[in-house]
Amino acid sequence: MGGILVCVSGPSGVGKTTVCKRLAQRLDALLSVSITTRPRRSHEVDGRDYWFISRKEFERRLEQGAVIEHAQVYGGHYYGTPAEPVIEALAAGRVVILEIEINGTIQVKRRFPDMVGVYLTAPTTEEQRSRLVGRAADSPAAVAERLSKAEQEMGQARACRAYQYFVVNQDVEKTVLELERIVQEKQRA
Ligand code: 5GP
């Protein structure tokens, strides 16, 4: 396959979604839309942010082998990457971006050892907290849960060896440029 598969992970509130959207625009890349069993937030659109499906439907897709990777995240909800669009885009030589968590990235790494793994980090925990609170999507308890997980996840990200790059997201534009440079370097390799 000719394309390049990029997995972007990082703690909640670090700005992954914004970075991935801008990177996808700049590289004319496919930004994969995941399936999830988590309830839709009010600003989210089905088919744009996620495909919101039932647990039964999710399990059916797993059985069909229609997902590349999947994981159970906060609150026990399932998230997964639909295989078909990703495989097609890679076959067409495109860059494909997956915004997924660590366990998913580990699965992708096994299947596509040549993937590029990027772990985004927040400049400070305080900054991350204010972004989460500002987003107002989660209850205070959920914010606390996400923050305490952030530290633990960072250690896991380093230990799992699926990520070659750890990038501090201090400034979105700079981060996007850095990721663009990483992908272009891979394209030249
Ligand atoms: P949120 O519910 O805030 O949209 O996302 C929660 C977490 O799930 C984020 O860390 C996000 O990167 C991760 N995630 C989203 N889609 C997928 C997916 O398809 N697979 C995996 N493994 N994680 C995902």
Coordinates of N, CA, C and O and ligand atoms in Angstrom, one line a residue:
M1 N 0.8 -1.2 0.0 CA 0.0 0.0 0.0 C 0.9 1.3 0.0 O 1.9 1.3 0.7
G2 N 0.4 2.2 -0.8 CA 1.3 3.4 -1.0 C 1.2 4.5 0.0 O 2.1 5.3 0.2
G3 N 0.0 4.6 0.7 CA -0.3 5.7 1.5 C 0.5 5.7 2.8 O 1.3 4.8 3.1
I4 N 0.2 6.7 3.6 CA 0.8 6.8 5.0 C -0.3 6.9 6.0 O -1.2 7.7 5.9
L5 N -0.1 6.1 7.0 CA -1.1 6.0 8.1 C -0.5 6.7 9.3 O 0.5 6.4 9.8
V6 N -1.3 7.7 9.8 CA -0.8 8.5 10.9 C -1.8 8.4 12.1 O -3.0 8.6 11.9
C7 N -1.3 8.0 13.2 CA -2.2 7.9 14.4 C -1.8 9.0 15.3 O -0.6 9.2 15.7
V8 N -2.8 9.8 15.7 CA -2.6 10.9 16.6 C -3.4 10.7 17.9 O -4.6 10.4 17.9
S9 N -2.7 10.7 19.0 CA -3.3 10.5 20.3 C -2.9 11.6 21.3 O -2.0 12.4 20.9
G10 N -3.5 11.5 22.4 CA -3.1 12.5 23.5 C -4.3 12.6 24.4 O -5.4 12.1 24.2
P11 N -4.0 13.3 25.6 CA -5.1 13.4 26.6 C -6.2 14.2 26.1 O -6.1 15.0 25.2
S12 N -7.4 14.0 26.7 CA -8.6 14.8 26.3 C -8.3 16.3 26.6 O -7.7 16.6 27.6
G13 N -8.8 17.1 25.7 CA -8.6 18.5 25.9 C -7.3 19.1 25.4 O -7.0 20.3 25.6
V14 N -6.5 18.2 24.8 CA -5.2 18.7 24.3 C -5.3 19.4 23.0 O -4.3 20.1 22.6
G15 N -6.4 19.3 22.3 CA -6.6 19.9 21.0 C -6.3 19.0 19.8 O -6.1 19.5 18.7
K16 N -6.5 17.7 20.1 CA -6.2 16.7 19.0 C -7.1 17.0 17.8 O -6.7 16.9 16.6
T17 N -8.4 17.2 18.1 CA -9.4 17.3 16.9 C -9.0 18.5 16.0 O -9.0 18.3 14.8
T18 N -8.8 19.6 16.6 CA -8.4 20.8 15.8 C -7.2 20.6 15.0 O -7.1 20.8 13.8
V19 N -6.2 20.0 15.6 CA -4.9 19.7 15.0 C -5.1 18.8 13.8 O -4.7 19.0 12.7
C20 N -5.9 17.7 14.1 CA -6.1 16.7 13.0 C -6.9 17.2 11.8 O -6.6 16.9 10.7
K21 N -7.9 18.1 12.1 CA -8.7 18.6 11.0 C -7.9 19.5 10.2 O -7.9 19.5 8.9
R22 N -7.1 20.4 10.8 CA -6.2 21.3 10.0 C -5.2 20.5 9.2 O -4.8 20.9 8.1
L23 N -4.6 19.5 9.9 CA -3.6 18.7 9.2 C -4.2 18.0 8.0 O -3.6 18.0 6.9
A24 N -5.4 17.5 8.1 CA -6.1 16.8 7.0 C -6.3 17.7 5.9 O -6.1 17.4 4.7
Q25 N -6.7 19.0 6.2 CA -6.9 19.9 5.1 C -5.6 20.2 4.4 O -5.6 20.2 3.2
R26 N -4.6 20.5 5.1 CA -3.3 20.8 4.5 C -2.7 19.7 3.6 O -2.1 20.0 2.6
L27 N -2.9 18.5 4.1 CA -2.3 17.4 3.3 C -3.3 16.7 2.4 O -3.0 15.7 1.7
D28 N -4.5 17.2 2.3 CA -5.6 16.6 1.6 C -5.7 15.1 2.0 O -5.8 14.2 1.1
A29 N -5.7 14.9 3.3 CA -5.6 13.5 3.8 C -7.1 13.1 4.2 O -8.0 14.0 4.4
L30 N -7.2 11.8 4.4 CA -8.5 11.3 4.9 C -8.4 11.4 6.4 O -7.5 10.8 7.0
L31 N -9.4 12.1 7.0 CA -9.5 12.0 8.5 C -10.6 11.0 8.8 O -11.7 11.2 8.5
S32 N -10.2 9.9 9.3 CA -11.1 8.8 9.5 C -12.2 9.2 10.5 O -11.9 9.8 11.5
V33 N -13.4 8.8 10.2 CA -14.5 9.0 11.1 C -14.8 7.7 11.9 O -15.2 6.7 11.2
S34 N -14.7 7.7 13.2 CA -14.8 6.5 14.0 C -16.3 6.2 14.2 O -17.2 7.0 14.1
I35 N -16.5 4.9 14.5 CA -17.8 4.5 15.0 C -17.7 4.5 16.6 O -16.7 4.2 17.1
T36 N -18.8 4.9 17.2 CA -18.8 4.9 18.7 C -20.2 4.5 19.2 O -21.2 4.8 18.6
T37 N -20.2 4.0 20.4 CA -21.5 3.8 21.1 C -21.7 4.9 22.2 O -22.7 4.8 22.9
R38 N -20.8 5.8 22.3 CA -21.1 6.9 23.2 C -22.2 7.8 22.7 O -22.3 8.0 21.5
P39 N -23.0 8.4 23.6 CA -24.0 9.3 23.1 C -23.5 10.5 22.4 O -22.4 11.0 22.8
R40 N -24.2 11.0 21.5 CA -23.8 12.2 20.7 C -23.9 13.5 21.6 O -24.8 13.6 22.3
R41 N -22.8 14.3 21.6 CA -22.9 15.6 22.3 C -23.7 16.6 21.3 O -23.7 16.4 20.1
S42 N -24.2 17.6 22.0 CA -25.2 18.5 21.2 C -24.6 19.1 19.9 O -25.3 19.2 18.9
H43 N -23.3 19.4 20.0 CA -22.7 20.1 18.8 C -22.2 19.1 17.8 O -21.7 19.5 16.7
E44 N -22.3 17.8 18.1 CA -21.7 16.8 17.2 C -22.7 16.4 16.1 O -23.9 16.4 16.3
V45 N -22.2 16.0 14.9 CA -23.0 15.6 13.8 C -22.7 14.2 13.4 O -21.5 13.8 13.3
D46 N -23.7 13.4 13.3 CA -23.5 12.0 12.9 C -22.9 11.9 11.5 O -23.4 12.5 10.6
G47 N -21.8 11.1 11.4 CA -21.2 11.0 10.1 C -20.1 12.0 9.9 O -19.2 11.9 9.0
R48 N -20.0 13.1 10.7 CA -19.0 14.0 10.6 C -18.0 13.9 11.8 O -16.8 13.6 11.5
D49 N -18.5 13.9 13.0 CA -17.6 13.7 14.2 C -17.4 12.3 14.5 O -16.3 11.8 14.8
Y50 N -18.5 11.5 14.4 CA -18.5 10.1 14.7 C -19.7 9.5 13.9 O -20.6 10.2 13.5
W51 N -19.6 8.2 13.7 CA -20.9 7.5 13.4 C -21.4 6.9 14.7 O -20.7 6.1 15.4
F52 N -22.5 7.4 15.2 CA -23.1 7.0 16.5 C -24.0 5.8 16.3 O -25.0 5.9 15.6
I53 N -23.5 4.7 16.8 CA -24.3 3.4 16.6 C -24.5 2.7 17.9 O -23.9 3.0 18.9
S54 N -25.4 1.7 17.9 CA -25.7 1.0 19.1 C -24.6 0.0 19.4 O -23.8 -0.3 18.5
R55 N -24.6 -0.5 20.6 CA -23.6 -1.5 21.0 C -23.8 -2.8 20.2 O -22.8 -3.4 19.8
K56 N -25.1 -3.1 19.9 CA -25.3 -4.3 19.1 C -24.7 -4.2 17.7 O -24.1 -5.1 17.2
E57 N -24.9 -3.0 17.1 CA -24.4 -2.8 15.8 C -22.9 -2.8 15.8 O -22.2 -3.3 14.9
F58 N -22.3 -2.2 16.9 CA -20.8 -2.2 17.0 C -20.3 -3.6 17.1 O -19.3 -3.9 16.4
E59 N -21.0 -4.4 17.9 CA -20.5 -5.8 18.0 C -20.6 -6.6 16.7 O -19.8 -7.4 16.3
R60 N -21.7 -6.2 15.9 CA -21.9 -6.9 14.6 C -20.7 -6.5 13.7 O -20.1 -7.4 13.0
R61 N -20.3 -5.2 13.7 CA -19.2 -4.8 12.8 C -17.9 -5.5 13.3 O -17.0 -5.8 12.4
L62 N -17.7 -5.7 14.6 CA -16.5 -6.4 15.0 C -16.4 -7.8 14.5 O -15.4 -8.3 14.0
E63 N -17.6 -8.5 14.6 CA -17.7 -9.8 14.1 C -17.4 -9.9 12.6 O -16.8 -10.9 12.2
Q64 N -17.8 -8.9 11.9 CA -17.6 -8.9 10.4 C -16.1 -8.6 10.1 O -15.8 -8.6 8.9
G65 N -15.4 -8.2 11.1 CA -14.0 -7.8 10.8 C -13.9 -6.4 10.1 O -13.0 -6.1 9.3
A66 N -15.0 -5.6 10.3 CA -15.1 -4.3 9.6 C -14.4 -3.2 10.2 O -14.5 -2.1 9.8
V67 N -13.7 -3.5 11.3 CA -13.0 -2.4 12.0 C -11.5 -2.8 12.1 O -11.1 -3.9 12.3
I68 N -10.6 -1.8 12.0 CA -9.2 -2.0 12.0 C -8.7 -2.2 13.4 O -7.8 -2.9 13.7
E69 N -9.3 -1.4 14.3 CA -8.9 -1.4 15.7 C -10.1 -0.9 16.5 O -11.0 -0.3 16.0
H70 N -10.2 -1.3 17.8 CA -11.2 -0.8 18.6 C -10.8 -0.8 20.1 O -9.9 -1.4 20.5
A71 N -11.5 0.0 20.9 CA -11.2 0.1 22.3 C -12.4 0.6 23.1 O -13.3 1.2 22.5
Q72 N -12.4 0.3 24.3 CA -13.4 0.7 25.2 C -12.8 1.9 26.0 O -11.7 1.8 26.6
V73 N -13.4 3.0 25.9 CA -12.8 4.2 26.5 C -13.7 4.7 27.7 O -14.5 3.8 28.3
Y74 N -13.6 5.9 28.1 CA -14.4 6.5 29.3 C -15.8 6.0 29.3 O -16.5 6.0 28.3
G75 N -16.2 5.6 30.5 CA -17.6 5.2 30.7 C -18.0 3.9 30.0 O -19.1 3.5 29.9
G76 N -17.0 3.2 29.5 CA -17.2 1.9 29.0 C -17.7 1.9 27.5 O -18.2 0.9 27.0
H77 N -17.7 3.1 26.9 CA -18.2 3.2 25.5 C -17.2 2.6 24.5 O -16.0 2.8 24.8
Y78 N -17.6 2.0 23.5 CA -16.8 1.5 22.4 C -16.5 2.5 21.4 O -17.4 3.3 21.0
Y79 N -15.3 2.5 20.9 CA -14.8 3.3 19.8 C -14.1 2.5 18.8 O -13.3 1.6 19.2
G80 N -14.2 2.7 17.5 CA -13.5 1.9 16.5 C -13.3 2.6 15.2 O -14.1 3.5 14.9
T81 N -12.3 2.1 14.4 CA -12.0 2.7 13.1 C -12.6 1.8 12.0 O -12.1 0.6 11.9
P82 N -13.5 2.3 11.2 CA -14.0 1.5 10.1 C -12.9 1.2 9.1 O -12.1 2.1 8.8
A83 N -12.8 -0.1 8.7 CA -11.6 -0.5 7.9 C -11.7 0.0 6.4 O -10.7 0.5 5.9
E84 N -12.9 -0.1 5.8 CA -13.0 0.1 4.4 C -12.4 1.5 3.9 O -11.5 1.5 3.0
P85 N -12.9 2.6 4.4 CA -12.4 3.9 3.9 C -10.8 4.0 4.1 O -10.2 4.6 3.2
V86 N -10.3 3.5 5.2 CA -8.9 3.6 5.5 C -8.1 2.7 4.4 O -7.1 3.2 3.8
I87 N -8.5 1.5 4.2 CA -7.8 0.6 3.3 C -7.8 1.2 1.9 O -6.8 1.2 1.2
E88 N -9.0 1.7 1.5 CA -9.1 2.3 0.2 C -8.2 3.5 0.0 O -7.6 3.6 -1.0
A89 N -8.2 4.4 1.0 CA -7.4 5.6 0.8 C -5.9 5.3 0.8 O -5.2 5.9 0.0
L90 N -5.5 4.3 1.6 CA -4.1 3.9 1.6 C -3.7 3.3 0.3 O -2.7 3.6 -0.3
A91 N -4.6 2.5 -0.3 CA -4.4 1.9 -1.6 C -4.2 2.9 -2.6 O -3.5 2.8 -3.6
A92 N -5.0 4.0 -2.5 CA -4.9 5.1 -3.4 C -3.7 6.1 -3.2 O -3.5 7.1 -3.8
G93 N -2.9 5.7 -2.2 CA -1.7 6.5 -1.9 C -1.9 7.7 -1.1 O -1.0 8.6 -1.0
R94 N -3.0 7.8 -0.4 CA -3.3 9.0 0.4 C -2.8 8.9 1.8 O -2.5 7.8 2.3
V95 N -2.7 10.0 2.4 CA -2.4 10.1 3.9 C -3.7 9.9 4.6 O -4.7 10.5 4.3
V96 N -3.7 9.0 5.6 CA -4.9 8.8 6.4 C -4.5 9.1 7.9 O -3.5 8.6 8.4
I97 N -5.4 9.9 8.5 CA -5.2 10.3 9.9 C -6.2 9.6 10.8 O -7.4 9.7 10.5
L98 N -5.8 8.9 11.8 CA -6.7 8.4 12.8 C -6.4 9.1 14.1 O -5.3 9.2 14.6
E99 N -7.5 9.7 14.7 CA -7.4 10.3 16.0 C -8.0 9.3 17.0 O -9.2 9.2 17.2
I100 N -7.1 8.5 17.5 CA -7.5 7.4 18.4 C -6.7 7.3 19.7 O -5.6 7.9 19.7
E101 N -7.1 6.5 20.6 CA -6.3 6.4 21.9 C -5.3 5.3 21.8 O -5.1 4.7 20.7
I102 N -4.5 5.2 22.9 CA -3.3 4.3 22.8 C -3.6 2.9 22.5 O -2.8 2.3 21.7
N103 N -4.6 2.3 23.1 CA -4.8 0.8 22.8 C -5.1 0.6 21.4 O -4.7 -0.4 20.8
G104 N -5.8 1.5 20.8 CA -6.1 1.4 19.4 C -4.8 1.5 18.5 O -4.6 0.8 17.6
T105 N -4.0 2.5 18.9 CA -2.8 2.7 18.2 C -1.9 1.5 18.2 O -1.2 1.1 17.2
I106 N -1.9 0.8 19.4 CA -1.0 -0.4 19.5 C -1.5 -1.5 18.5 O -0.7 -2.1 17.9
Q107 N -2.8 -1.6 18.4 CA -3.4 -2.6 17.4 C -3.0 -2.2 16.0 O -2.7 -3.0 15.2
V108 N -3.1 -0.9 15.7 CA -2.8 -0.4 14.3 C -1.3 -0.7 14.0 O -1.0 -1.1 13.0
K109 N -0.5 -0.4 15.0 CA 1.0 -0.6 14.9 C 1.3 -2.1 14.5 O 2.2 -2.4 13.7
R110 N 0.6 -3.0 15.1 CA 0.8 -4.4 14.8 C 0.4 -4.8 13.4 O 1.1 -5.5 12.7
R111 N -0.7 -4.1 12.9 CA -1.2 -4.4 11.6 C -0.4 -3.6 10.5 O -0.3 -4.1 9.4
F112 N -0.1 -2.4 10.8 CA 0.6 -1.5 9.9 C 1.9 -1.0 10.6 O 1.9 0.1 11.1
P113 N 3.0 -1.8 10.6 CA 4.2 -1.5 11.4 C 4.8 -0.2 10.9 O 5.6 0.5 11.7
D114 N 4.5 0.2 9.7 CA 5.1 1.4 9.1 C 4.3 2.7 9.5 O 4.7 3.8 9.0
M115 N 3.3 2.6 10.3 CA 2.5 3.8 10.6 C 3.4 4.8 11.3 O 4.4 4.5 11.9
V116 N 2.9 6.1 11.3 CA 3.5 7.1 12.1 C 2.7 7.4 13.3 O 1.5 7.7 13.2
G117 N 3.3 7.3 14.5 CA 2.6 7.6 15.7 C 3.0 8.9 16.4 O 4.2 9.2 16.6
V118 N 2.0 9.8 16.6 CA 2.2 11.1 17.2 C 1.4 11.2 18.5 O 0.2 11.0 18.5
Y119 N 2.1 11.5 19.6 CA 1.4 11.7 20.8 C 1.5 13.2 21.2 O 2.6 13.8 21.3
L120 N 0.3 13.9 21.3 CA 0.3 15.3 21.6 C 0.1 15.5 23.1 O -0.6 14.8 23.8
T121 N 0.8 16.5 23.6 CA 0.7 16.8 25.0 C 0.4 18.2 25.2 O 0.6 19.1 24.4
A122 N -0.3 18.5 26.4 CA -0.6 19.9 26.7 C 0.6 20.6 27.4 O 1.4 19.9 28.0
P123 N 0.7 21.9 27.2 CA 1.9 22.6 27.8 C 1.9 22.4 29.3 O 2.9 22.2 29.9
T124 N 0.7 22.5 30.0 CA 0.6 22.3 31.4 C -0.7 21.7 31.8 O -1.6 21.8 31.0
T125 N -0.7 21.0 32.9 CA -2.0 20.4 33.4 C -3.1 21.5 33.5 O -4.2 21.2 33.2
E126 N -2.7 22.6 34.0 CA -3.6 23.7 34.2 C -4.3 24.1 33.0 O -5.6 24.3 32.9
E127 N -3.5 24.2 31.9 CA -4.1 24.6 30.6 C -5.1 23.5 30.1 O -6.1 23.9 29.6
Q128 N -4.7 22.3 30.4 CA -5.6 21.2 30.0 C -6.9 21.2 30.7 O -8.0 21.1 30.1
R129 N -6.8 21.5 32.0 CA -8.0 21.6 32.8 C -8.9 22.7 32.3 O -10.1 22.5 32.1
S130 N -8.4 23.9 32.0 CA -9.2 25.0 31.6 C -9.8 24.7 30.2 O -10.9 25.1 29.9
R131 N -9.1 24.0 29.4 CA -9.7 23.6 28.1 C -10.9 22.7 28.2 O -11.9 22.8 27.6
L132 N -10.7 21.7 29.1 CA -11.8 20.8 29.4 C -13.0 21.5 30.0 O -14.2 21.2 29.6
V133 N -12.8 22.4 30.9 CA -13.9 23.1 31.6 C -14.6 24.0 30.6 O -15.8 24.1 30.5
G134 N -13.7 24.7 29.8 CA -14.2 25.6 28.7 C -15.1 24.9 27.7 O -16.1 25.4 27.2
R135 N -14.7 23.6 27.5 CA -15.5 22.8 26.5 C -16.9 22.5 27.0 O -17.8 22.2 26.3
A136 N -17.0 22.4 28.4 CA -18.2 22.2 29.1 C -19.0 21.0 28.6 O -20.2 20.9 28.7
A137 N -18.3 20.0 28.1 CA -18.9 18.8 27.6 C -19.1 17.7 28.7 O -19.9 16.8 28.6
D138 N -18.3 17.9 29.7 CA -18.2 16.8 30.7 C -18.5 17.4 32.1 O -18.3 18.5 32.4
S139 N -19.0 16.5 33.0 CA -19.3 16.9 34.4 C -17.9 17.1 35.1 O -16.9 16.6 34.6
P140 N -17.9 17.8 36.3 CA -16.7 18.0 37.0 C -16.0 16.6 37.3 O -14.8 16.5 37.3
A141 N -16.8 15.6 37.6 CA -16.2 14.3 38.0 C -15.5 13.7 36.7 O -14.4 13.1 36.8
A142 N -16.1 13.9 35.6 CA -15.5 13.4 34.4 C -14.3 14.1 34.0 O -13.3 13.5 33.6
V143 N -14.2 15.5 34.3 CA -13.0 16.2 34.0 C -11.9 15.7 34.9 O -10.8 15.5 34.5
A144 N -12.2 15.5 36.2 CA -11.2 15.0 37.2 C -10.7 13.6 36.7 O -9.5 13.4 36.7
E145 N -11.6 12.8 36.2 CA -11.2 11.4 35.8 C -10.2 11.5 34.6 O -9.2 10.9 34.5
R146 N -10.6 12.4 33.7 CA -9.8 12.6 32.4 C -8.4 13.1 32.8 O -7.4 12.7 32.2
L147 N -8.3 14.1 33.7 CA -7.0 14.7 34.0 C -6.1 13.7 34.7 O -4.9 13.6 34.4
S148 N -6.7 12.9 35.6 CA -5.8 11.9 36.4 C -5.3 10.8 35.4 O -4.3 10.3 35.6
K149 N -6.1 10.6 34.4 CA -5.7 9.6 33.4 C -4.6 10.1 32.5 O -3.8 9.3 32.0
A150 N -4.5 11.4 32.4 CA -3.6 12.0 31.4 C -2.1 11.6 31.7 O -1.4 11.1 30.9
E151 N -1.8 11.7 33.0 CA -0.4 11.4 33.4 C -0.1 9.9 33.2 O 1.0 9.6 32.7
Q152 N -1.0 9.1 33.6 CA -0.8 7.7 33.5 C -0.7 7.3 32.0 O 0.1 6.4 31.6
E153 N -1.5 7.9 31.2 CA -1.5 7.6 29.7 C -0.2 8.0 29.1 O 0.3 7.3 28.2
M154 N 0.4 9.1 29.5 CA 1.6 9.5 28.9 C 2.7 8.5 29.1 O 3.5 8.2 28.2
G155 N 2.8 7.9 30.3 CA 3.7 6.9 30.6 C 3.5 5.6 29.8 O 4.4 5.1 29.2
Q156 N 2.2 5.3 29.6 CA 1.9 4.2 28.7 C 2.3 4.4 27.3 O 2.8 3.5 26.6
A157 N 2.1 5.7 26.8 CA 2.4 6.0 25.5 C 3.9 5.9 25.2 O 4.3 5.4 24.1
R158 N 4.7 6.2 26.2 CA 6.1 6.1 26.0 C 6.5 4.6 26.1 O 7.4 4.2 25.3
A159 N 5.9 3.9 27.0 CA 6.3 2.5 27.1 C 5.9 1.6 26.0 O 6.6 0.6 25.7
C160 N 4.8 1.9 25.3 CA 4.3 1.0 24.3 C 5.1 1.0 23.0 O 4.9 0.1 22.1
R161 N 5.9 2.1 22.8 CA 6.7 2.2 21.6 C 6.0 2.3 20.3 O 6.6 2.1 19.2
A162 N 4.7 2.6 20.3 CA 4.0 2.8 19.1 C 4.1 4.3 18.6 O 3.8 4.6 17.4
Y163 N 4.6 5.2 19.5 CA 4.7 6.6 19.1 C 6.2 7.0 18.9 O 7.0 6.8 19.8
Q164 N 6.5 7.5 17.7 CA 7.8 8.0 17.5 C 8.0 9.4 17.8 O 9.1 9.9 18.0
Y165 N 6.8 10.1 17.9 CA 6.9 11.6 18.1 C 6.0 12.0 19.3 O 4.9 11.6 19.4
F166 N 6.6 12.8 20.2 CA 5.8 13.5 21.3 C 5.9 15.0 21.0 O 7.0 15.5 21.0
V167 N 4.7 15.6 20.8 CA 4.7 17.0 20.4 C 3.9 17.8 21.4 O 2.7 17.4 21.7
V168 N 4.5 18.8 21.9 CA 3.7 19.7 22.9 C 2.9 20.6 22.0 O 3.4 21.4 21.2
N169 N 1.6 20.6 22.3 CA 0.7 21.5 21.5 C 0.5 22.8 22.2 O -0.5 23.1 22.8
Q170 N 1.5 23.6 22.0 CA 1.5 25.0 22.6 C 0.8 25.9 21.7 O 0.0 26.8 22.2
D171 N 0.9 25.7 20.4 CA 0.3 26.6 19.4 C -0.2 25.8 18.3 O 0.6 25.1 17.6
V172 N -1.5 25.8 18.0 CA -2.0 24.9 17.0 C -1.3 25.0 15.7 O -1.0 24.0 15.1
E173 N -1.1 26.2 15.2 CA -0.5 26.4 13.9 C 0.9 25.7 13.8 O 1.2 25.0 12.8
K174 N 1.6 25.9 14.8 CA 3.0 25.4 14.9 C 2.9 23.9 15.0 O 3.7 23.2 14.3
T175 N 2.0 23.4 15.7 CA 1.9 21.9 15.9 C 1.5 21.3 14.5 O 2.1 20.3 14.1
V176 N 0.6 21.9 13.8 CA 0.1 21.4 12.5 C 1.3 21.4 11.5 O 1.6 20.4 10.8
L177 N 2.1 22.5 11.6 CA 3.3 22.5 10.7 C 4.3 21.4 11.0 O 4.9 20.8 10.1
E178 N 4.5 21.2 12.3 CA 5.4 20.2 12.7 C 4.9 18.8 12.3 O 5.7 18.0 11.8
L179 N 3.6 18.5 12.4 CA 3.1 17.2 12.0 C 3.2 17.1 10.4 O 3.5 16.0 9.9
E180 N 3.0 18.2 9.8 CA 3.1 18.2 8.3 C 4.5 17.8 7.9 O 4.7 17.0 7.0
R181 N 5.5 18.4 8.6 CA 6.9 18.1 8.3 C 7.2 16.6 8.6 O 7.9 16.0 7.8
I182 N 6.6 16.1 9.7 CA 6.9 14.7 10.0 C 6.3 13.8 8.9 O 7.0 12.8 8.5
V183 N 5.1 14.1 8.4 CA 4.5 13.2 7.4 C 5.3 13.4 6.1 O 5.6 12.4 5.4
Q184 N 5.7 14.6 5.7 CA 6.5 14.8 4.5 C 7.8 14.1 4.5 O 8.3 13.5 3.5
E185 N 8.4 14.0 5.7 CA 9.7 13.3 5.9 C 9.5 11.8 5.6 O 10.3 11.2 5.0
K186 N 8.3 11.3 6.1 CA 8.0 9.9 5.9 C 7.8 9.6 4.4 O 8.1 8.6 3.8
Q187 N 7.1 10.6 3.7 CA 6.8 10.5 2.3 C 8.1 10.4 1.5 O 8.2 9.7 0.5
R188 N 9.1 11.1 1.9 CA 10.4 11.1 1.2 C 11.2 9.9 1.5 O 12.1 9.5 0.7
A189 N 11.0 9.3 2.6 CA 11.8 8.1 3.1 C 11.6 6.9 2.2 O 10.6 6.7 1.6
Ligands
5GP1 P1 -14.3 11.6 22.9 O1 -15.4 10.8 23.5 O2 -13.8 12.7 23.8 O3 -14.7 12.1 21.5 O4 -13.1 10.6 22.7 C1 -12.6 9.9 23.7 C2 -11.3 9.2 23.3 O5 -11.6 8.2 22.3 C3 -10.3 10.1 22.6 O6 -9.0 9.8 23.2 C4 -10.2 9.7 21.2 O7 -9.0 9.9 20.6 C5 -10.6 8.2 21.3 N1 -11.1 7.7 20.1 C6 -12.0 8.3 19.2 N2 -12.2 7.4 18.2 C7 -11.5 6.3 18.4 C8 -11.4 5.1 17.7 O8 -11.9 4.8 16.6 N3 -10.6 4.1 18.2 C9 -9.9 4.3 19.4 N4 -9.2 3.3 19.8 N5 -10.1 5.4 20.1 C10 -10.8 6.4 19.6

